[in-house]
Amino acid sequence: MAKPFIVGLAGTELTDNERAFLKENIPWGIILFKRNCDRPDQLRVLTDAIRDVYGTAEVPILIDQEGGRVQRLKSDHWRTYPAAASFYETYHHAPEKSLEYVRLNASLQASELKKMGVTVNCAPMIDVRAPGAHDIIGDRAFSEDENEVAAYGQAVIQGHIDQGILPVIKHIPGHGRAKCDSHEDLPVVESDLQTLQKDFKPFQILKDAPLAMTAHILYSVLDHKNCATLSSEVIKHVIRGMIGFNGLLMSDDISMKALKDDIKSLTRNILAAGCDLVLHCNGHFDEMVQISDVIEAESDMLDFRTNQMWNKLFMQASPRADDDLMQEYAELSSEMLGLRVKQMAANQ
């Protein structure tokens, strides 16, 4: 039985300690970063080794491959993908074609990840960009309009699921108003509930996504003491209630500086607040041990939601060959370029 946490690894191959730890403690999943991804053949050996330890193909192996600033496969060996905001240039002139372009881009991302043995991508980011907010979101957000963000998110989700990769919507219930970077400090958002409804909207529209990641943000109108990740009020009444999300809920990285407590207390409190999974990214072995020591085997609800996640993916996936995707993407890229040229000419 898997334990409800996700861990990072130290390097490009499993150490003896990591292998023994995974076998004994069985974390629910593994998350990969640039430090783990040197080249395609190495990465495939690593993901195969993880599956070998678990003894099953159904291992959640996660990565952050949004595009733009956030992509872990980032070298001459892998494709480079655009940031979300770059798709917006042609959206108002040709929304259907623009969203098809987004879907194809996501399918190409997913196809590449699948070849590497990755099964989960921490995308799409469906935070609504807000004027004056910290640039940690910035061009990672598609738009300042909640309905446009939801349309973009749906296209990304579909592109991933088509190719057999599980998407993660983030950062629920909305990170777009943060005035500081939660990697460095705890953002406090003091907007009223009516204003926050705009941020909730994409998550409400995409509430049937298989997985979601929380925001390390304190929303003073919702819970004046705890950030969303640690707030049973936010998780129960907003994420599960108002938004209606019923998939697997993971925390954002527990080692980020927005969270101030010791790692054992954070682990207990995140699970007690209602998260299904604790995410730990830095690959520090001693911290992984501390997390595992304070949590028990997987719960019935985690088991149910995990099985539901895999079953839905198998039913919905309809993978296409890379060559077909690339040809269609190239044709649409040419159309998009033509639209941009026309826009530039019209604006002169």
CSV table of C-alpha atoms in Angstrom, one decimal:
chain,number,residue,atom,x,y,z
A,1,MET,CA,0.0,0.0,0.0
A,2,ALA,CA,1.4,3.4,-1.1
A,3,LYS,CA,1.9,6.1,1.4
A,4,PRO,CA,0.3,9.5,0.6
A,5,PHE,CA,3.4,11.5,-0.4
A,6,ILE,CA,5.5,12.3,-3.5
A,7,VAL,CA,9.2,12.6,-3.4
A,8,GLY,CA,12.0,14.0,-5.5
A,9,LEU,CA,15.3,12.2,-6.2
A,10,ALA,CA,18.9,13.5,-5.8
A,11,GLY,CA,20.3,12.9,-9.3
A,12,THR,CA,20.3,11.1,-12.6
A,13,GLU,CA,20.0,7.6,-11.2
A,14,LEU,CA,18.6,5.9,-8.2
A,15,THR,CA,21.0,5.6,-5.3
A,16,ASP,CA,21.1,2.5,-3.2
A,17,ASN,CA,19.5,4.4,-0.3
A,18,GLU,CA,16.7,5.8,-2.6
A,19,ARG,CA,16.0,2.3,-4.0
A,20,ALA,CA,15.8,0.8,-0.6
A,21,PHE,CA,13.6,3.7,0.7
A,22,LEU,CA,11.2,3.4,-2.2
A,23,LYS,CA,10.9,-0.3,-1.8
A,24,GLU,CA,10.2,-0.2,1.9
A,25,ASN,CA,8.1,3.0,2.2
A,26,ILE,CA,6.3,3.0,-1.2
A,27,PRO,CA,5.6,6.7,-1.8
A,28,TRP,CA,2.6,7.3,-4.0
A,29,GLY,CA,4.7,9.0,-6.7
A,30,ILE,CA,8.1,10.4,-7.7
A,31,ILE,CA,8.7,13.9,-9.1
A,32,LEU,CA,11.5,14.7,-11.5
A,33,PHE,CA,13.5,17.9,-11.9
A,34,LYS,CA,16.2,19.2,-14.2
A,35,ARG,CA,18.8,17.6,-11.9
A,36,ASN,CA,17.3,14.2,-12.8
A,37,CYS,CA,17.1,14.7,-16.6
A,38,ASP,CA,20.4,14.7,-18.5
A,39,ARG,CA,19.5,13.0,-21.8
A,40,PRO,CA,16.7,10.8,-23.1
A,41,ASP,CA,18.4,7.4,-22.7
A,42,GLN,CA,19.5,8.2,-19.2
A,43,LEU,CA,16.0,9.4,-18.2
A,44,ARG,CA,14.3,6.4,-19.6
A,45,VAL,CA,16.7,4.1,-17.7
A,46,LEU,CA,15.8,6.1,-14.5
A,47,THR,CA,12.0,5.9,-15.0
A,48,ASP,CA,12.3,2.2,-15.8
A,49,ALA,CA,14.3,1.7,-12.6
A,50,ILE,CA,11.5,3.4,-10.6
A,51,ARG,CA,8.9,1.1,-12.2
A,52,ASP,CA,11.1,-1.9,-11.5
A,53,VAL,CA,11.2,-1.0,-7.8
A,54,TYR,CA,7.4,-0.6,-7.7
A,55,GLY,CA,6.8,-3.7,-9.8
A,56,THR,CA,4.1,-2.0,-11.9
A,57,ALA,CA,3.7,0.3,-14.9
A,58,GLU,CA,1.1,2.4,-13.0
A,59,VAL,CA,3.6,4.5,-11.1
A,60,PRO,CA,2.8,8.3,-10.9
A,61,ILE,CA,6.1,9.8,-12.2
A,62,LEU,CA,5.6,13.5,-12.3
A,63,ILE,CA,7.4,16.4,-13.9
A,64,ASP,CA,6.8,20.2,-14.4
A,65,GLN,CA,6.8,20.7,-18.1
A,66,GLU,CA,4.6,23.8,-18.6
A,67,GLY,CA,6.7,25.5,-21.3
A,68,GLY,CA,8.4,28.8,-21.2
A,69,ARG,CA,10.3,29.4,-17.9
A,70,VAL,CA,9.0,26.1,-16.4
A,71,GLN,CA,10.2,23.1,-18.3
A,72,ARG,CA,12.5,20.5,-16.7
A,73,LEU,CA,13.4,18.8,-20.0
A,74,LYS,CA,15.4,21.7,-21.2
A,75,SER,CA,18.4,20.9,-23.4
A,76,ASP,CA,19.3,20.2,-27.0
A,77,HIS,CA,17.9,16.7,-26.4
A,78,TRP,CA,14.3,17.8,-26.1
A,79,ARG,CA,11.8,20.2,-27.7
A,80,THR,CA,11.4,23.7,-26.4
A,81,TYR,CA,7.8,24.7,-25.7
A,82,PRO,CA,6.3,28.3,-25.5
A,83,ALA,CA,4.9,29.9,-22.4
A,84,ALA,CA,1.1,30.0,-22.0
A,85,ALA,CA,1.0,33.8,-22.6
A,86,SER,CA,2.5,33.4,-26.1
A,87,PHE,CA,-0.6,31.6,-27.3
A,88,TYR,CA,-2.7,34.6,-26.4
A,89,GLU,CA,-1.4,36.7,-29.3
A,90,THR,CA,-3.8,35.2,-31.8
A,91,TYR,CA,-6.6,34.1,-29.4
A,92,HIS,CA,-9.0,37.0,-30.0
A,93,HIS,CA,-8.6,36.9,-33.7
A,94,ALA,CA,-9.0,33.1,-34.1
A,95,PRO,CA,-10.0,31.5,-30.8
A,96,GLU,CA,-10.8,28.0,-32.1
A,97,LYS,CA,-7.6,27.7,-34.1
A,98,SER,CA,-5.6,29.2,-31.2
A,99,LEU,CA,-7.0,26.6,-28.8
A,100,GLU,CA,-6.4,23.8,-31.3
A,101,TYR,CA,-2.8,25.0,-31.5
A,102,VAL,CA,-2.6,24.8,-27.7
A,103,ARG,CA,-4.1,21.3,-27.7
A,104,LEU,CA,-1.6,20.1,-30.3
A,105,ASN,CA,1.3,21.7,-28.4
A,106,ALA,CA,0.2,19.9,-25.2
A,107,SER,CA,-0.1,16.6,-27.2
A,108,LEU,CA,3.5,17.0,-28.4
A,109,GLN,CA,4.6,17.6,-24.8
A,110,ALA,CA,2.7,14.6,-23.5
A,111,SER,CA,4.0,12.4,-26.3
A,112,GLU,CA,7.6,13.3,-25.5
A,113,LEU,CA,7.0,12.7,-21.8
A,114,LYS,CA,5.5,9.3,-22.4
A,115,LYS,CA,8.6,8.2,-24.3
A,116,MET,CA,10.6,9.2,-21.3
A,117,GLY,CA,8.5,7.1,-19.0
A,118,VAL,CA,6.8,10.1,-17.3
A,119,THR,CA,3.1,9.6,-16.5
A,120,VAL,CA,2.0,12.9,-14.9
A,121,ASN,CA,2.7,16.5,-16.0
A,122,CYS,CA,2.1,19.3,-13.5
A,123,ALA,CA,0.2,21.4,-16.0
A,124,PRO,CA,-1.9,23.3,-17.0
A,125,MET,CA,-1.4,26.3,-14.7
A,126,ILE,CA,-4.8,27.9,-14.7
A,127,ASP,CA,-4.1,30.8,-12.4
A,128,VAL,CA,-5.7,34.0,-13.6
A,129,ARG,CA,-3.1,36.7,-14.1
A,130,ALA,CA,-3.8,39.9,-12.0
A,131,PRO,CA,-2.3,43.4,-12.6
A,132,GLY,CA,0.4,44.3,-10.1
A,133,ALA,CA,1.0,40.7,-8.9
A,134,HIS,CA,4.4,39.1,-8.5
A,135,ASP,CA,6.0,37.8,-11.7
A,136,ILE,CA,6.2,34.3,-10.4
A,137,ILE,CA,3.0,33.8,-12.4
A,138,GLY,CA,3.5,36.4,-15.2
A,139,ASP,CA,3.7,34.8,-18.7
A,140,ARG,CA,2.9,31.4,-17.2
A,141,ALA,CA,-0.7,32.5,-17.2
A,142,PHE,CA,-2.7,32.6,-20.4
A,143,SER,CA,-4.9,35.6,-19.7
A,144,GLU,CA,-6.4,38.0,-17.2
A,145,ASP,CA,-9.8,36.7,-18.1
A,146,GLU,CA,-11.1,33.7,-16.2
A,147,ASN,CA,-13.1,32.1,-19.0
A,148,GLU,CA,-10.3,32.4,-21.4
A,149,VAL,CA,-7.9,30.8,-18.9
A,150,ALA,CA,-10.4,27.9,-18.5
A,151,ALA,CA,-10.6,27.4,-22.3
A,152,TYR,CA,-6.8,27.3,-22.5
A,153,GLY,CA,-6.7,24.8,-19.5
A,154,GLN,CA,-9.2,22.5,-21.2
A,155,ALA,CA,-7.2,22.4,-24.4
A,156,VAL,CA,-4.0,21.5,-22.4
A,157,ILE,CA,-5.8,18.8,-20.4
A,158,GLN,CA,-7.3,17.3,-23.6
A,159,GLY,CA,-3.9,17.3,-25.3
A,160,HIS,CA,-2.3,15.4,-22.4
A,161,ILE,CA,-5.1,12.9,-21.9
A,162,ASP,CA,-5.3,12.1,-25.6
A,163,GLN,CA,-1.6,11.0,-25.4
A,164,GLY,CA,-2.1,9.1,-22.1
A,165,ILE,CA,-0.5,11.6,-19.7
A,166,LEU,CA,-2.3,12.7,-16.6
A,167,PRO,CA,-2.5,16.6,-16.1
A,168,VAL,CA,-2.5,18.5,-12.9
A,169,ILE,CA,-4.4,21.8,-12.6
A,170,LYS,CA,-2.7,24.3,-10.4
A,171,HIS,CA,-2.6,26.3,-8.1
A,172,ILE,CA,-6.0,25.7,-6.6
A,173,PRO,CA,-7.9,27.9,-5.6
A,174,GLY,CA,-5.8,30.5,-7.5
A,175,HIS,CA,-2.3,32.0,-7.3
A,176,GLY,CA,-2.7,35.0,-9.7
A,177,ARG,CA,-3.0,37.7,-7.0
A,178,ALA,CA,0.1,36.8,-5.0
A,179,LYS,CA,2.4,39.8,-4.4
A,180,CYS,CA,5.4,37.7,-3.5
A,181,ASP,CA,6.9,34.4,-4.6
A,182,SER,CA,5.8,31.5,-2.4
A,183,HIS,CA,9.1,29.8,-2.9
A,184,GLU,CA,10.6,32.6,-0.8
A,185,ASP,CA,7.8,33.8,1.5
A,186,LEU,CA,4.1,33.3,2.3
A,187,PRO,CA,1.8,35.5,0.1
A,188,VAL,CA,-1.2,37.0,1.7
A,189,VAL,CA,-4.2,37.9,-0.5
A,190,GLU,CA,-6.7,40.2,1.2
A,191,SER,CA,-9.3,40.4,-1.6
A,192,ASP,CA,-12.9,39.9,-0.8
A,193,LEU,CA,-14.8,36.7,-1.7
A,194,GLN,CA,-16.6,38.3,-4.7
A,195,THR,CA,-13.2,39.2,-6.2
A,196,LEU,CA,-11.8,35.7,-5.5
A,197,GLN,CA,-14.6,34.1,-7.3
A,198,LYS,CA,-12.9,35.2,-10.5
A,199,ASP,CA,-9.8,33.2,-9.5
A,200,PHE,CA,-12.0,30.2,-8.6
A,201,LYS,CA,-13.8,30.1,-12.0
A,202,PRO,CA,-11.2,28.2,-14.1
A,203,PHE,CA,-11.0,25.6,-11.4
A,204,GLN,CA,-14.8,25.3,-11.2
A,205,ILE,CA,-15.0,24.8,-15.0
A,206,LEU,CA,-12.2,22.2,-14.9
A,207,LYS,CA,-13.3,20.6,-11.6
A,208,ASP,CA,-13.3,17.1,-13.3
A,209,ALA,CA,-9.5,17.2,-13.8
A,210,PRO,CA,-7.8,14.1,-12.3
A,211,LEU,CA,-5.4,16.0,-10.1
A,212,ALA,CA,-4.9,19.4,-8.6
A,213,MET,CA,-2.1,21.2,-6.7
A,214,THR,CA,-2.8,23.6,-3.9
A,215,ALA,CA,-1.5,27.2,-3.6
A,216,HIS,CA,0.7,28.1,-0.6
A,217,ILE,CA,-1.3,31.4,-0.2
A,218,LEU,CA,-3.2,32.7,2.8
A,219,TYR,CA,-6.5,34.2,1.7
A,220,SER,CA,-7.5,36.3,4.7
A,221,VAL,CA,-11.2,36.3,3.9
A,222,LEU,CA,-11.3,32.5,3.8
A,223,ASP,CA,-8.9,31.6,6.7
A,224,HIS,CA,-7.0,34.3,8.4
A,225,LYS,CA,-4.5,31.9,10.0
A,226,ASN,CA,-3.6,29.2,7.5
A,227,CYS,CA,-2.6,29.1,3.9
A,228,ALA,CA,-4.8,27.0,1.5
A,229,THR,CA,-2.5,24.0,1.7
A,230,LEU,CA,-2.9,23.9,5.5
A,231,SER,CA,-6.5,25.1,5.8
A,232,SER,CA,-9.3,22.6,6.3
A,233,GLU,CA,-11.7,25.5,5.8
A,234,VAL,CA,-10.3,26.3,2.3
A,235,ILE,CA,-10.0,22.6,1.3
A,236,LYS,CA,-13.4,21.6,2.6
A,237,HIS,CA,-15.6,24.6,1.9
A,238,VAL,CA,-13.8,26.2,-1.2
A,239,ILE,CA,-11.8,23.5,-3.1
A,240,ARG,CA,-14.1,20.6,-2.4
A,241,GLY,CA,-17.2,22.7,-1.8
A,242,MET,CA,-17.6,25.9,-3.9
A,243,ILE,CA,-15.2,24.7,-6.6
A,244,GLY,CA,-16.4,21.1,-6.5
A,245,PHE,CA,-13.1,19.5,-7.2
A,246,ASN,CA,-13.2,15.8,-6.3
A,247,GLY,CA,-10.0,14.4,-7.8
A,248,LEU,CA,-6.7,13.8,-6.1
A,249,LEU,CA,-5.5,16.9,-4.3
A,250,MET,CA,-1.7,17.3,-3.7
A,251,SER,CA,0.1,20.1,-1.8
A,252,ASP,CA,2.5,22.3,-3.5
A,253,ASP,CA,6.1,21.6,-2.5
A,254,ILE,CA,6.4,21.2,1.3
A,255,SER,CA,10.0,22.5,1.2
A,256,MET,CA,9.0,26.0,-0.1
A,257,LYS,CA,9.7,28.9,2.3
A,258,ALA,CA,6.1,29.9,2.4
A,259,LEU,CA,5.6,27.1,4.9
A,260,LYS,CA,7.4,27.8,8.2
A,261,ASP,CA,6.9,24.8,10.4
A,262,ASP,CA,9.2,21.8,10.8
A,263,ILE,CA,8.7,19.1,8.1
A,264,LYS,CA,7.1,16.5,10.3
A,265,SER,CA,4.5,19.0,11.6
A,266,LEU,CA,3.8,20.2,8.1
A,267,THR,CA,3.3,16.7,6.9
A,268,ARG,CA,0.8,15.9,9.6
A,269,ASN,CA,-1.1,19.2,9.2
A,270,ILE,CA,-1.3,19.1,5.4
A,271,LEU,CA,-2.9,15.6,5.5
A,272,ALA,CA,-5.1,16.6,8.4
A,273,ALA,CA,-6.3,19.7,6.4
A,274,GLY,CA,-7.6,17.4,3.7
A,275,CYS,CA,-4.9,17.1,1.1
A,276,ASP,CA,-4.6,13.6,-0.3
A,277,LEU,CA,-0.9,13.9,-1.0
A,278,VAL,CA,2.2,15.7,0.4
A,279,LEU,CA,4.6,16.9,-2.3
A,280,HIS,CA,8.3,17.0,-1.4
A,281,CYS,CA,10.6,18.1,-4.2
A,282,ASN,CA,14.2,18.8,-3.1
A,283,GLY,CA,15.4,15.2,-3.0
A,284,HIS,CA,17.0,15.5,0.5
A,285,PHE,CA,17.0,12.0,1.8
A,286,ASP,CA,16.8,12.8,5.5
A,287,GLU,CA,13.7,14.9,4.9
A,288,MET,CA,12.1,12.0,2.9
A,289,VAL,CA,12.7,9.7,5.9
A,290,GLN,CA,11.1,12.2,8.3
A,291,ILE,CA,8.0,12.6,6.1
A,292,SER,CA,7.6,8.8,5.8
A,293,ASP,CA,8.0,8.3,9.5
A,294,VAL,CA,5.0,10.4,10.4
A,295,ILE,CA,2.5,9.1,7.9
A,296,GLU,CA,0.7,5.8,7.5
A,297,ALA,CA,-0.3,3.7,4.6
A,298,GLU,CA,-2.7,5.0,1.9
A,299,SER,CA,-6.3,5.7,2.9
A,300,ASP,CA,-9.4,4.2,1.3
A,301,MET,CA,-10.2,7.6,-0.3
A,302,LEU,CA,-6.7,7.9,-1.8
A,303,ASP,CA,-7.0,4.4,-3.1
A,304,PHE,CA,-10.4,5.1,-4.6
A,305,ARG,CA,-9.3,8.3,-6.2
A,306,THR,CA,-6.1,6.8,-7.6
A,307,ASN,CA,-7.9,3.9,-9.2
A,308,GLN,CA,-10.5,6.3,-10.6
A,309,MET,CA,-7.7,8.4,-12.1
A,310,TRP,CA,-6.0,5.5,-13.9
A,311,ASN,CA,-9.3,4.0,-15.1
A,312,LYS,CA,-10.5,7.3,-16.6
A,313,LEU,CA,-7.1,7.8,-18.3
A,314,PHE,CA,-7.2,4.4,-19.9
A,315,MET,CA,-10.8,5.0,-21.1
A,316,GLN,CA,-10.1,8.4,-22.5
A,317,ALA,CA,-6.6,8.2,-24.1
A,318,SER,CA,-6.4,7.9,-27.8
A,319,PRO,CA,-2.7,8.4,-28.7
A,320,ARG,CA,-1.6,9.7,-32.1
A,321,ALA,CA,1.8,9.1,-33.8
A,322,ASP,CA,4.4,11.9,-33.3
A,323,ASP,CA,4.7,12.3,-37.1
A,324,ASP,CA,1.0,13.0,-37.4
A,325,LEU,CA,1.1,15.5,-34.6
A,326,MET,CA,4.1,17.3,-35.9
A,327,GLN,CA,2.6,17.6,-39.4
A,328,GLU,CA,-0.6,19.1,-38.1
A,329,TYR,CA,1.3,21.3,-35.7
A,330,ALA,CA,3.5,22.6,-38.5
A,331,GLU,CA,0.5,23.4,-40.7
A,332,LEU,CA,-1.2,25.2,-37.9
A,333,SER,CA,2.0,27.1,-36.9
A,334,SER,CA,2.1,28.5,-40.4
A,335,GLU,CA,-1.5,29.7,-40.1
A,336,MET,CA,-0.8,31.2,-36.7
A,337,LEU,CA,2.3,33.0,-38.1
A,338,GLY,CA,0.2,34.4,-41.0
A,339,LEU,CA,-2.4,35.7,-38.5
A,340,ARG,CA,0.3,37.4,-36.4
A,341,VAL,CA,1.8,39.1,-39.5
A,342,LYS,CA,-1.7,40.4,-40.4
A,343,GLN,CA,-2.2,41.7,-36.8
A,344,MET,CA,1.2,43.5,-37.0
A,345,ALA,CA,0.3,45.1,-40.3
A,346,ALA,CA,-3.1,46.2,-39.0
A,347,ASN,CA,-1.5,47.7,-35.9
A,348,GLN,CA,0.9,49.9,-37.9
